[in-house]
Amino acid sequence: MNFHFFMMRMLYSLNMLIWIILCKMFCVLIILSILLLILRKQYSRMRANRTHSETVVAFFHPYCNSGGGGERVLWAAVSAIQNKYNYLKYPNVHIAIYTGDLDAHPEQILNKAEKVFNYKIEQKIEFIYLHGRKWVEPSMYPYFTLLGQSFGSLWLALEALNTFVPDIYIDTMGYAFTYPLFRYIGGCRVATYTHYPTISTDMLRHVYRRTVSHNNSRVIARNPFLSAAKLVYYKLFGLIYGWVGSRAEIIMVNSSWTEEHINAIWKCPLRTHKIYPPCNVKHLTSLPLLDDDEKCKNIRILSVAQFRPEKNHPLMLKAMYELRSIVQEDIWEKTRLILIGSCRNFEDEVRMKDMQDLSKHFALDENVEFKLNVPYSELLSEFQRSMIGLHTMWNEHFGISIVECMAAGLIVVAHASGGPRADIIEIQPGSQNGFLATEAEEYATIMAHIINMHSEGKNAIRTVARASVNRFSDEVFEREFLRTIEPFFRQKQE
């Protein structure tokens, strides 16, 4: 009897506890809903304080002063909008850029865009400086990096909205967690140009197979329990990422590889548009080719890539180490690997220093040159003088530098994965425009083969390569980008 009474009391207490928890959750949801409504009304008032007929397009690009392919897309998009909605014809259309480059003045940023990418941008741009960029830095999150950066982007986006509320929000860096905030709280039209998914089935496969990579450390790969836990974490993160990403009204992706993964995760194929990133092919294909005998006097192998971990510069150095044992001594003495790139932050600078140390460890310091933040004119000179273009990133989403090398007449050896394999490089006889490789020995063998090829064979590949890159031109990007986002402008004007 006492036991029965005790059990009844326990069940009653448990029911009460459940009801209390549910009531608290309901109260929290009510409070959150009220706060969200207050914020939305506040942001609507901020927008209303501007001229009613004004249309402001804001690009979310916290690293706009970097010199990578993502920044090329940003400035090409800005240039496209300025060209179509020029100030004289459309004085009510304005452009703003959210940036975390606090140490760079607007003039410096625009001058760098012209110097590095050859885009002359009108200075009628408002830069919104964000002080919380550190919250999206991977160094802030030694563990659960993807989740930390994603929630960090929310905090940064909240700062952005509190500072300035646009009509049209375009994310060009892939911060998908910001889309619900700008769409539902900020009341903005939301578009994205996504270079690569934050998480992909390939990343899940790496963890499942316990393969060591830059985002799957050796400690986790060696431990089956940690690998299983990380797999669960990735799958849960993928569900959240799929929901927030699908909040974008217009989704632009840069390659077939990215399109496949984004459609698999976000599940919005009808709103997803594949627009290849802009490459300066018109100028590069017009560059006169140096005589092949001239290039053979000094054999230059060129890489153009930011000093980020995923670019896999160590594989380039290992390939050079292997190349030394394949080619003759006199060939090796006149062979140079030129590494051109930029550094986004202190971690990238440390990484470049590590690469310099690694080249010395491999005794390659006489055959490797590091060039940081070179002006566009010097980059053109390197394009003209170099024989081979080298690319080693696994699952590169696209590969602008590959296209630029091909347009300039270099013979490219790219990683056999991602966008390069799906969209750019063709290796079938008769239509071959480059080579694909995965391991250091394979890279070295192919580079030795190119060095020893007759001029006729090299020129045949160059001709096909130059003809194949017109689909990646600035003009094609501008046309497709404007066509895709035009409904936002039309609806605003209506």
GROMACS .gro file of C-alpha atoms in nm:
model
  494
    1MET     CA    1   0.000   0.000   0.000
    2ASN     CA    2   0.278   0.240   0.092
    3PHE     CA    3   0.467   0.140  -0.222
    4HIS     CA    4   0.159   0.204  -0.436
    5PHE     CA    5   0.110   0.542  -0.272
    6PHE     CA    6   0.478   0.623  -0.325
    7MET     CA    7   0.457   0.535  -0.697
    8MET     CA    8   0.146   0.749  -0.739
    9ARG     CA    9   0.322   1.042  -0.577
   10MET     CA   10   0.621   0.987  -0.806
   11LEU     CA   11   0.403   0.980  -1.119
   12TYR     CA   12   0.217   1.289  -1.003
   13SER     CA   13   0.546   1.471  -0.937
   14LEU     CA   14   0.680   1.363  -1.277
   15ASN     CA   15   0.367   1.489  -1.453
   16MET     CA   16   0.393   1.817  -1.268
   17LEU     CA   17   0.760   1.846  -1.366
   18ILE     CA   18   0.677   1.781  -1.731
   19TRP     CA   19   0.401   2.043  -1.723
   20ILE     CA   20   0.632   2.296  -1.557
   21ILE     CA   21   0.900   2.233  -1.823
   22LEU     CA   22   0.645   2.264  -2.105
   23CYS     CA   23   0.506   2.583  -1.955
   24LYS     CA   24   0.854   2.730  -1.924
   25MET     CA   25   0.934   2.634  -2.283
   26PHE     CA   26   0.607   2.791  -2.396
   27CYS     CA   27   0.688   3.110  -2.204
   28VAL     CA   28   1.036   3.119  -2.356
   29LEU     CA   29   0.888   3.078  -2.705
   30ILE     CA   30   0.637   3.356  -2.636
   31ILE     CA   31   0.912   3.588  -2.509
   32LEU     CA   32   1.136   3.504  -2.806
   33SER     CA   33   0.850   3.566  -3.049
   34ILE     CA   34   0.781   3.904  -2.890
   35LEU     CA   35   1.150   3.995  -2.903
   36LEU     CA   36   1.169   3.891  -3.269
   37LEU     CA   37   0.863   4.100  -3.353
   38ILE     CA   38   1.013   4.399  -3.171
   39LEU     CA   39   1.341   4.356  -3.359
   40ARG     CA   40   1.164   4.321  -3.694
   41LYS     CA   41   0.965   4.639  -3.627
   42GLN     CA   42   1.283   4.819  -3.521
   43TYR     CA   43   1.465   4.717  -3.841
   44SER     CA   44   1.161   4.815  -4.049
   45ARG     CA   45   1.175   5.163  -3.893
   46MET     CA   46   1.548   5.186  -3.967
   47ARG     CA   47   1.478   5.102  -4.331
   48ALA     CA   48   1.185   5.346  -4.344
   49ASN     CA   49   1.412   5.629  -4.228
   50ARG     CA   50   1.580   5.611  -4.568
   51THR     CA   51   1.425   5.756  -4.882
   52HIS     CA   52   1.121   5.541  -4.968
   53SER     CA   53   1.220   5.492  -5.331
   54GLU     CA   54   1.576   5.393  -5.244
   55THR     CA   55   1.700   5.038  -5.313
   56VAL     CA   56   2.007   4.931  -5.115
   57VAL     CA   57   2.193   4.612  -5.203
   58ALA     CA   58   2.425   4.493  -4.926
   59PHE     CA   59   2.695   4.233  -4.979
   60PHE     CA   60   2.800   4.033  -4.673
   61HIS     CA   61   3.173   3.974  -4.722
   62PRO     CA   62   3.374   4.017  -4.398
   63TYR     CA   63   3.703   3.958  -4.584
   64CYS     CA   64   3.643   4.186  -4.883
   65ASN     CA   65   4.003   4.314  -4.879
   66SER     CA   66   4.154   3.968  -4.930
   67GLY     CA   67   4.280   3.870  -5.272
   68GLY     CA   68   4.121   3.531  -5.339
   69GLY     CA   69   3.867   3.395  -5.585
   70GLY     CA   70   3.578   3.475  -5.353
   71GLU     CA   71   3.676   3.842  -5.357
   72ARG     CA   72   3.690   3.834  -5.738
   73VAL     CA   73   3.327   3.720  -5.739
   74LEU     CA   74   3.233   3.999  -5.497
   75TRP     CA   75   3.388   4.275  -5.706
   76ALA     CA   76   3.255   4.129  -6.031
   77ALA     CA   77   2.905   4.131  -5.880
   78VAL     CA   78   2.946   4.489  -5.755
   79SER     CA   79   3.077   4.594  -6.096
   80ALA     CA   80   2.784   4.422  -6.270
   81ILE     CA   81   2.526   4.608  -6.059
   82GLN     CA   82   2.706   4.939  -6.110
   83ASN     CA   83   2.719   4.881  -6.485
   84LYS     CA   84   2.346   4.809  -6.517
   85TYR     CA   85   2.209   5.033  -6.243
   86ASN     CA   86   2.450   5.319  -6.297
   87TYR     CA   87   2.412   5.626  -6.078
   88LEU     CA   88   2.304   5.862  -6.359
   89LYS     CA   89   2.021   5.638  -6.477
   90TYR     CA   90   1.927   5.481  -6.141
   91PRO     CA   91   2.021   5.732  -5.868
   92ASN     CA   92   1.806   5.543  -5.615
   93VAL     CA   93   2.012   5.220  -5.632
   94HIS     CA   94   2.295   5.203  -5.380
   95ILE     CA   95   2.550   4.939  -5.282
   96ALA     CA   96   2.682   4.864  -4.935
   97ILE     CA   97   2.941   4.610  -4.825
   98TYR     CA   98   2.963   4.460  -4.478
   99THR     CA   99   3.335   4.413  -4.405
  100GLY     CA  100   3.553   4.326  -4.109
  101ASP     CA  101   3.866   4.483  -4.258
  102LEU     CA  102   3.886   4.758  -3.996
  103ASP     CA  103   4.240   4.860  -4.091
  104ALA     CA  104   4.152   4.933  -4.456
  105HIS     CA  105   3.996   5.260  -4.575
  106PRO     CA  106   3.738   5.246  -4.857
  107GLU     CA  107   3.987   5.395  -5.104
  108GLN     CA  108   4.244   5.129  -5.014
  109ILE     CA  109   3.991   4.850  -5.059
  110LEU     CA  110   3.877   4.976  -5.400
  111ASN     CA  111   4.235   5.039  -5.514
  112LYS     CA  112   4.326   4.681  -5.422
  113ALA     CA  113   4.025   4.549  -5.615
  114GLU     CA  114   4.158   4.730  -5.922
  115LYS     CA  115   4.521   4.634  -5.861
  116VAL     CA  116   4.459   4.264  -5.794
  117PHE     CA  117   4.151   4.189  -6.007
  118ASN     CA  118   4.152   4.471  -6.263
  119TYR     CA  119   3.800   4.587  -6.161
  120LYS     CA  120   3.759   4.964  -6.151
  121ILE     CA  121   3.478   5.020  -5.903
  122GLU     CA  122   3.302   5.355  -5.867
  123GLN     CA  123   3.348   5.498  -5.520
  124LYS     CA  124   2.974   5.538  -5.456
  125ILE     CA  125   2.982   5.242  -5.215
  126GLU     CA  126   2.911   5.248  -4.844
  127PHE     CA  127   3.134   5.023  -4.634
  128ILE     CA  128   2.977   4.898  -4.312
  129TYR     CA  129   3.263   4.808  -4.078
  130LEU     CA  130   3.197   4.513  -3.845
  131HIS     CA  131   3.401   4.478  -3.526
  132GLY     CA  132   3.305   4.120  -3.447
  133ARG     CA  133   3.480   3.940  -3.733
  134LYS     CA  134   3.685   3.738  -3.485
  135TRP     CA  135   3.371   3.532  -3.417
  136VAL     CA  136   3.394   3.372  -3.763
  137GLU     CA  137   3.767   3.300  -3.738
  138PRO     CA  138   3.838   2.923  -3.719
  139SER     CA  139   4.111   2.989  -3.460
  140MET     CA  140   3.836   3.087  -3.213
  141TYR     CA  141   3.702   2.732  -3.216
  142PRO     CA  142   3.965   2.458  -3.178
  143TYR     CA  143   3.675   2.213  -3.134
  144PHE     CA  144   3.334   2.209  -3.306
  145THR     CA  145   3.475   2.458  -3.555
  146LEU     CA  146   3.188   2.442  -3.806
  147LEU     CA  147   2.926   2.497  -3.538
  148GLY     CA  148   3.128   2.771  -3.369
  149GLN     CA  149   3.188   2.964  -3.692
  150SER     CA  150   2.824   2.926  -3.794
  151PHE     CA  151   2.688   3.065  -3.468
  152GLY     CA  152   2.966   3.325  -3.475
  153SER     CA  153   2.834   3.439  -3.815
  154LEU     CA  154   2.494   3.490  -3.650
  155TRP     CA  155   2.648   3.727  -3.397
  156LEU     CA  156   2.831   3.911  -3.675
  157ALA     CA  157   2.510   3.932  -3.880
  158LEU     CA  158   2.325   4.076  -3.580
  159GLU     CA  159   2.590   4.347  -3.556
  160ALA     CA  160   2.547   4.409  -3.929
  161LEU     CA  161   2.169   4.445  -3.902
  162ASN     CA  162   2.192   4.671  -3.598
  163THR     CA  163   2.425   4.897  -3.795
  164PHE     CA  164   2.252   4.903  -4.133
  165VAL     CA  165   1.935   4.743  -4.276
  166PRO     CA  166   1.939   4.688  -4.655
  167ASP     CA  167   1.658   4.598  -4.893
  168ILE     CA  168   1.849   4.321  -5.068
  169TYR     CA  169   2.102   4.103  -4.886
  170ILE     CA  170   2.358   3.905  -5.088
  171ASP     CA  171   2.598   3.674  -4.907
  172THR     CA  172   2.909   3.599  -5.112
  173MET     CA  173   3.103   3.400  -4.851
  174GLY     CA  174   2.867   3.117  -4.762
  175TYR     CA  175   2.747   3.219  -4.415
  176ALA     CA  176   2.416   3.034  -4.442
  177PHE     CA  177   2.320   3.081  -4.076
  178THR     CA  178   2.270   3.453  -4.147
  179TYR     CA  179   1.988   3.398  -4.399
  180PRO     CA  180   1.696   3.345  -4.156
  181LEU     CA  181   1.807   3.649  -3.956
  182PHE     CA  182   1.814   3.885  -4.255
  183ARG     CA  183   1.500   3.739  -4.413
  184TYR     CA  184   1.266   3.697  -4.119
  185ILE     CA  185   1.398   3.954  -3.872
  186GLY     CA  186   1.554   4.209  -4.105
  187GLY     CA  187   1.276   4.179  -4.364
  188CYS     CA  188   1.530   4.167  -4.649
  189ARG     CA  189   1.525   3.979  -4.977
  190VAL     CA  190   1.801   3.719  -4.944
  191ALA     CA  191   2.033   3.581  -5.212
  192THR     CA  192   2.354   3.385  -5.187
  193TYR     CA  193   2.648   3.305  -5.409
  194THR     CA  194   2.783   2.986  -5.251
  195HIS     CA  195   3.133   2.876  -5.343
  196TYR     CA  196   3.120   2.548  -5.153
  197PRO     CA  197   2.897   2.384  -4.891
  198THR     CA  198   3.002   2.422  -4.528
  199ILE     CA  199   2.951   2.047  -4.495
  200SER     CA  200   2.937   1.787  -4.771
  201THR     CA  201   2.889   1.415  -4.820
  202ASP     CA  202   3.261   1.394  -4.899
  203MET     CA  203   3.342   1.525  -4.550
  204LEU     CA  204   3.110   1.263  -4.399
  205ARG     CA  205   3.282   0.997  -4.607
  206HIS     CA  206   3.624   1.106  -4.479
  207VAL     CA  207   3.510   1.074  -4.118
  208TYR     CA  208   3.336   0.741  -4.186
  209ARG     CA  209   3.649   0.599  -4.350
  210ARG     CA  210   3.865   0.760  -4.079
  211THR     CA  211   4.078   0.941  -4.336
  212VAL     CA  212   4.315   1.213  -4.213
  213SER     CA  213   4.253   1.554  -4.374
  214HIS     CA  214   4.276   1.924  -4.284
  215ASN     CA  215   3.930   1.904  -4.120
  216ASN     CA  216   3.966   1.552  -3.975
  217SER     CA  217   4.265   1.535  -3.743
  218ARG     CA  218   4.480   1.227  -3.694
  219VAL     CA  219   4.363   1.198  -3.330
  220ILE     CA  220   3.999   1.165  -3.436
  221ALA     CA  221   4.073   0.948  -3.741
  222ARG     CA  222   4.259   0.694  -3.527
  223ASN     CA  223   3.986   0.666  -3.263
  224PRO     CA  224   3.667   0.477  -3.365
  225PHE     CA  225   3.460   0.629  -3.082
  226LEU     CA  226   3.565   0.986  -3.163
  227SER     CA  227   3.500   0.919  -3.533
  228ALA     CA  228   3.150   0.787  -3.454
  229ALA     CA  229   3.077   1.092  -3.237
  230LYS     CA  230   3.201   1.328  -3.508
  231LEU     CA  231   2.985   1.151  -3.765
  232VAL     CA  232   2.675   1.212  -3.549
  233TYR     CA  233   2.782   1.576  -3.499
  234TYR     CA  234   2.826   1.624  -3.876
  235LYS     CA  235   2.486   1.470  -3.953
  236LEU     CA  236   2.306   1.687  -3.698
  237PHE     CA  237   2.490   1.995  -3.822
  238GLY     CA  238   2.395   1.900  -4.179
  239LEU     CA  239   2.024   1.902  -4.087
  240ILE     CA  240   2.050   2.253  -3.939
  241TYR     CA  241   2.264   2.373  -4.231
  242GLY     CA  242   2.009   2.239  -4.477
  243TRP     CA  243   1.728   2.437  -4.312
  244VAL     CA  244   1.910   2.771  -4.278
  245GLY     CA  245   2.054   2.747  -4.631
  246SER     CA  246   1.713   2.685  -4.783
  247ARG     CA  247   1.593   3.018  -4.638
  248ALA     CA  248   1.772   3.198  -4.924
  249GLU     CA  249   1.527   3.303  -5.195
  250ILE     CA  250   1.787   3.298  -5.473
  251ILE     CA  251   2.073   3.049  -5.460
  252MET     CA  252   2.371   3.083  -5.693
  253VAL     CA  253   2.647   2.821  -5.700
  254ASN     CA  254   2.977   2.823  -5.882
  255SER     CA  255   3.016   2.471  -6.020
  256SER     CA  256   2.849   2.138  -6.093
  257TRP     CA  257   3.016   1.990  -5.784
  258THR     CA  258   2.880   2.261  -5.554
  259GLU     CA  259   2.538   2.244  -5.719
  260GLU     CA  260   2.516   1.869  -5.657
  261HIS     CA  261   2.604   1.901  -5.288
  262ILE     CA  262   2.387   2.208  -5.224
  263ASN     CA  263   2.087   2.041  -5.388
  264ALA     CA  264   2.145   1.731  -5.175
  265ILE     CA  265   2.157   1.932  -4.850
  266TRP     CA  266   1.937   2.238  -4.908
  267LYS     CA  267   1.690   2.059  -5.139
  268CYS     CA  268   1.595   2.368  -5.343
  269PRO     CA  269   1.685   2.272  -5.703
  270LEU     CA  270   1.430   2.508  -5.860
  271ARG     CA  271   1.584   2.808  -5.681
  272THR     CA  272   1.944   2.704  -5.748
  273HIS     CA  273   2.134   2.854  -6.041
  274LYS     CA  274   2.479   2.747  -6.156
  275ILE     CA  275   2.680   3.056  -6.248
  276TYR     CA  276   3.048   3.000  -6.312
  277PRO     CA  277   3.268   3.255  -6.132
  278PRO     CA  278   3.419   3.536  -6.340
  279CYS     CA  279   3.763   3.488  -6.488
  280ASN     CA  280   3.958   3.749  -6.679
  281VAL     CA  281   3.982   3.525  -6.984
  282LYS     CA  282   3.937   3.800  -7.245
  283HIS     CA  283   4.256   3.978  -7.141
  284LEU     CA  284   4.452   3.660  -7.068
  285THR     CA  285   4.369   3.486  -7.397
  286SER     CA  286   4.491   3.794  -7.581
  287LEU     CA  287   4.835   3.775  -7.419
  288PRO     CA  288   5.099   3.677  -7.675
  289LEU     CA  289   5.254   3.338  -7.602
  290LEU     CA  290   5.628   3.329  -7.552
  291ASP     CA  291   5.821   3.091  -7.773
  292ASP     CA  292   5.839   2.744  -7.620
  293ASP     CA  293   6.218   2.742  -7.650
  294GLU     CA  294   6.222   3.061  -7.442
  295LYS     CA  295   6.011   2.900  -7.170
  296CYS     CA  296   6.238   2.595  -7.163
  297LYS     CA  297   6.538   2.812  -7.074
  298ASN     CA  298   6.376   2.881  -6.736
  299ILE     CA  299   6.105   2.629  -6.653
  300ARG     CA  300   5.854   2.802  -6.428
  301ILE     CA  301   5.574   2.611  -6.254
  302LEU     CA  302   5.310   2.852  -6.125
  303SER     CA  303   5.059   2.820  -5.842
  304VAL     CA  304   4.810   3.098  -5.763
  305ALA     CA  305   4.632   3.022  -5.434
  306GLN     CA  306   4.574   3.179  -5.095
  307PHE     CA  307   4.785   3.031  -4.816
  308ARG     CA  308   4.492   2.845  -4.663
  309PRO     CA  309   4.518   2.488  -4.531
  310GLU     CA  310   4.278   2.339  -4.785
  311LYS     CA  311   4.490   2.465  -5.077
  312ASN     CA  312   4.739   2.191  -4.982
  313HIS     CA  313   5.069   2.365  -5.058
  314PRO     CA  314   5.263   2.077  -4.893
  315LEU     CA  315   5.152   1.850  -5.178
  316MET     CA  316   5.311   2.094  -5.427
  317LEU     CA  317   5.640   2.080  -5.239
  318LYS     CA  318   5.626   1.700  -5.221
  319ALA     CA  319   5.559   1.690  -5.597
  320MET     CA  320   5.865   1.909  -5.656
  321TYR     CA  321   6.069   1.680  -5.431
  322GLU     CA  322   5.961   1.383  -5.645
  323LEU     CA  323   6.023   1.576  -5.968
  324ARG     CA  324   6.387   1.626  -5.875
  325SER     CA  325   6.446   1.249  -5.886
  326ILE     CA  326   6.280   1.215  -6.228
  327VAL     CA  327   6.427   1.491  -6.446
  328GLN     CA  328   6.790   1.534  -6.542
  329GLU     CA  329   7.013   1.753  -6.327
  330ASP     CA  330   7.046   2.030  -6.587
  331ILE     CA  331   6.665   2.043  -6.620
  332TRP     CA  332   6.619   2.056  -6.243
  333GLU     CA  333   6.862   2.344  -6.201
  334LYS     CA  334   6.649   2.569  -6.423
  335THR     CA  335   6.312   2.461  -6.278
  336ARG     CA  336   6.131   2.691  -6.035
  337LEU     CA  337   5.801   2.660  -5.848
  338ILE     CA  338   5.644   3.006  -5.805
  339LEU     CA  339   5.387   3.024  -5.525
  340ILE     CA  340   5.175   3.338  -5.559
  341GLY     CA  341   4.911   3.400  -5.295
  342SER     CA  342   4.766   3.618  -5.024
  343CYS     CA  343   4.716   3.585  -4.648
  344ARG     CA  344   4.381   3.661  -4.485
  345ASN     CA  345   4.509   3.667  -4.129
  346PHE     CA  346   4.795   3.585  -3.894
  347GLU     CA  347   4.729   3.210  -3.920
  348ASP     CA  348   4.779   3.226  -4.298
  349GLU     CA  349   5.105   3.415  -4.250
  350VAL     CA  350   5.227   3.145  -4.010
  351ARG     CA  351   5.123   2.882  -4.263
  352MET     CA  352   5.324   3.049  -4.538
  353LYS     CA  353   5.628   3.058  -4.308
  354ASP     CA  354   5.577   2.687  -4.241
  355MET     CA  355   5.577   2.624  -4.616
  356GLN     CA  356   5.905   2.813  -4.649
  357ASP     CA  357   6.051   2.596  -4.372
  358LEU     CA  358   5.918   2.282  -4.540
  359SER     CA  359   6.081   2.379  -4.869
  360LYS     CA  360   6.413   2.412  -4.686
  361HIS     CA  361   6.355   2.075  -4.520
  362PHE     CA  362   6.312   1.920  -4.866
  363ALA     CA  363   6.621   2.114  -4.986
  364LEU     CA  364   6.400   2.298  -5.237
  365ASP     CA  365   6.470   2.654  -5.124
  366GLU     CA  366   6.674   2.722  -5.441
  367ASN     CA  367   6.385   2.599  -5.659
  368VAL     CA  368   6.084   2.755  -5.484
  369GLU     CA  369   5.982   3.122  -5.469
  370PHE     CA  370   5.708   3.268  -5.248
  371LYS     CA  371   5.534   3.585  -5.369
  372LEU     CA  372   5.276   3.754  -5.147
  373ASN     CA  373   5.008   4.000  -5.265
  374VAL     CA  374   5.162   4.067  -5.606
  375PRO     CA  375   5.009   4.342  -5.823
  376TYR     CA  376   4.809   4.239  -6.128
  377SER     CA  377   5.085   4.349  -6.365
  378GLU     CA  378   5.335   4.113  -6.200
  379LEU     CA  379   5.081   3.831  -6.207
  380LEU     CA  380   5.040   3.883  -6.582
  381SER     CA  381   5.417   3.865  -6.622
  382GLU     CA  382   5.428   3.533  -6.435
  383PHE     CA  383   5.145   3.398  -6.647
  384GLN     CA  384   5.342   3.478  -6.961
  385ARG     CA  385   5.672   3.336  -6.839
  386SER     CA  386   5.544   3.013  -6.684
  387MET     CA  387   5.505   2.677  -6.856
  388ILE     CA  388   5.294   2.477  -6.609
  389GLY     CA  389   5.003   2.574  -6.383
  390LEU     CA  390   4.982   2.370  -6.062
  391HIS     CA  391   4.672   2.306  -5.849
  392THR     CA  392   4.654   2.062  -5.554
  393MET     CA  393   4.336   2.132  -5.355
  394TRP     CA  394   4.112   1.831  -5.292
  395ASN     CA  395   3.751   1.898  -5.393
  396GLU     CA  396   3.812   2.257  -5.501
  397HIS     CA  397   3.465   2.398  -5.558
  398PHE     CA  398   3.568   2.553  -5.890
  399GLY     CA  399   3.920   2.681  -5.951
  400ILE     CA  400   3.945   3.033  -6.093
  401SER     CA  401   4.325   3.017  -6.096
  402ILE     CA  402   4.307   2.703  -6.312
  403VAL     CA  403   4.098   2.885  -6.573
  404GLU     CA  404   4.331   3.186  -6.565
  405CYS     CA  405   4.635   2.965  -6.617
  406MET     CA  406   4.468   2.792  -6.913
  407ALA     CA  407   4.364   3.126  -7.064
  408ALA     CA  408   4.720   3.256  -7.034
  409GLY     CA  409   4.860   2.953  -7.217
  410LEU     CA  410   4.993   2.746  -6.927
  411ILE     CA  411   4.948   2.369  -6.925
  412VAL     CA  412   4.757   2.287  -6.607
  413VAL     CA  413   4.797   1.992  -6.373
  414ALA     CA  414   4.496   2.002  -6.136
  415HIS     CA  415   4.365   1.781  -5.859
  416ALA     CA  416   4.136   1.507  -5.991
  417SER     CA  417   3.833   1.605  -5.783
  418GLY     CA  418   3.560   1.865  -5.738
  419GLY     CA  419   3.503   2.143  -5.989
  420PRO     CA  420   3.831   2.102  -6.182
  421ARG     CA  421   3.739   1.747  -6.279
  422ALA     CA  422   3.365   1.812  -6.325
  423ASP     CA  423   3.369   2.145  -6.511
  424ILE     CA  424   3.713   2.254  -6.628
  425ILE     CA  425   3.970   1.989  -6.719
  426GLU     CA  426   3.914   1.749  -7.010
  427ILE     CA  427   4.168   1.467  -7.049
  428GLN     CA  428   4.021   1.275  -7.344
  429PRO     CA  429   4.250   1.258  -7.652
  430GLY     CA  430   4.152   1.511  -7.916
  431SER     CA  431   3.990   1.746  -7.666
  432GLN     CA  432   4.251   1.742  -7.389
  433ASN     CA  433   4.303   2.082  -7.227
  434GLY     CA  434   4.507   1.979  -6.922
  435PHE     CA  435   4.600   1.700  -6.680
  436LEU     CA  436   4.461   1.558  -6.354
  437ALA     CA  437   4.651   1.402  -6.063
  438THR     CA  438   4.608   1.311  -5.696
  439GLU     CA  439   4.938   1.193  -5.545
  440ALA     CA  440   5.279   1.366  -5.537
  441GLU     CA  441   5.440   1.097  -5.756
  442GLU     CA  442   5.163   1.135  -6.015
  443TYR     CA  443   5.203   1.513  -6.021
  444ALA     CA  444   5.579   1.478  -6.065
  445THR     CA  445   5.545   1.225  -6.347
  446ILE     CA  446   5.299   1.446  -6.536
  447MET     CA  447   5.511   1.760  -6.490
  448ALA     CA  448   5.818   1.573  -6.618
  449HIS     CA  449   5.611   1.456  -6.916
  450ILE     CA  450   5.504   1.814  -6.995
  451ILE     CA  451   5.861   1.945  -6.966
  452ASN     CA  452   5.981   1.679  -7.212
  453MET     CA  453   5.692   1.717  -7.458
  454HIS     CA  454   5.754   1.847  -7.809
  455SER     CA  455   5.635   2.199  -7.884
  456GLU     CA  456   5.360   2.066  -8.114
  457GLY     CA  457   5.206   1.861  -7.834
  458LYS     CA  458   5.219   2.150  -7.587
  459ASN     CA  459   5.071   2.395  -7.834
  460ALA     CA  460   4.785   2.157  -7.917
  461ILE     CA  461   4.684   2.144  -7.549
  462ARG     CA  462   4.725   2.522  -7.514
  463THR     CA  463   4.501   2.587  -7.815
  464VAL     CA  464   4.222   2.364  -7.686
  465ALA     CA  465   4.257   2.508  -7.334
  466ARG     CA  466   4.232   2.868  -7.450
  467ALA     CA  467   3.927   2.790  -7.662
  468SER     CA  468   3.752   2.614  -7.371
  469VAL     CA  469   3.761   2.900  -7.119
  470ASN     CA  470   3.530   3.151  -7.288
  471ARG     CA  471   3.231   3.010  -7.092
  472PHE     CA  472   3.401   3.138  -6.775
  473SER     CA  473   3.440   3.500  -6.886
  474ASP     CA  474   3.352   3.818  -6.694
  475GLU     CA  475   3.086   3.895  -6.955
  476VAL     CA  476   2.906   3.562  -6.910
  477PHE     CA  477   2.914   3.599  -6.530
  478GLU     CA  478   2.776   3.953  -6.544
  479ARG     CA  479   2.493   3.854  -6.777
  480GLU     CA  480   2.389   3.548  -6.573
  481PHE     CA  481   2.427   3.718  -6.234
  482LEU     CA  482   2.210   4.016  -6.334
  483ARG     CA  483   1.949   3.789  -6.493
  484THR     CA  484   1.926   3.586  -6.171
  485ILE     CA  485   1.890   3.873  -5.921
  486GLU     CA  486   1.678   4.096  -6.148
  487PRO     CA  487   1.346   3.983  -5.988
  488PHE     CA  488   1.454   4.145  -5.659
  489PHE     CA  489   1.496   4.483  -5.830
  490ARG     CA  490   1.175   4.446  -6.031
  491GLN     CA  491   0.969   4.363  -5.721
  492LYS     CA  492   1.123   4.655  -5.529
  493GLN     CA  493   1.035   4.899  -5.808
  494GLU     CA  494   0.679   4.764  -5.825
   0.00000   0.00000   0.00000
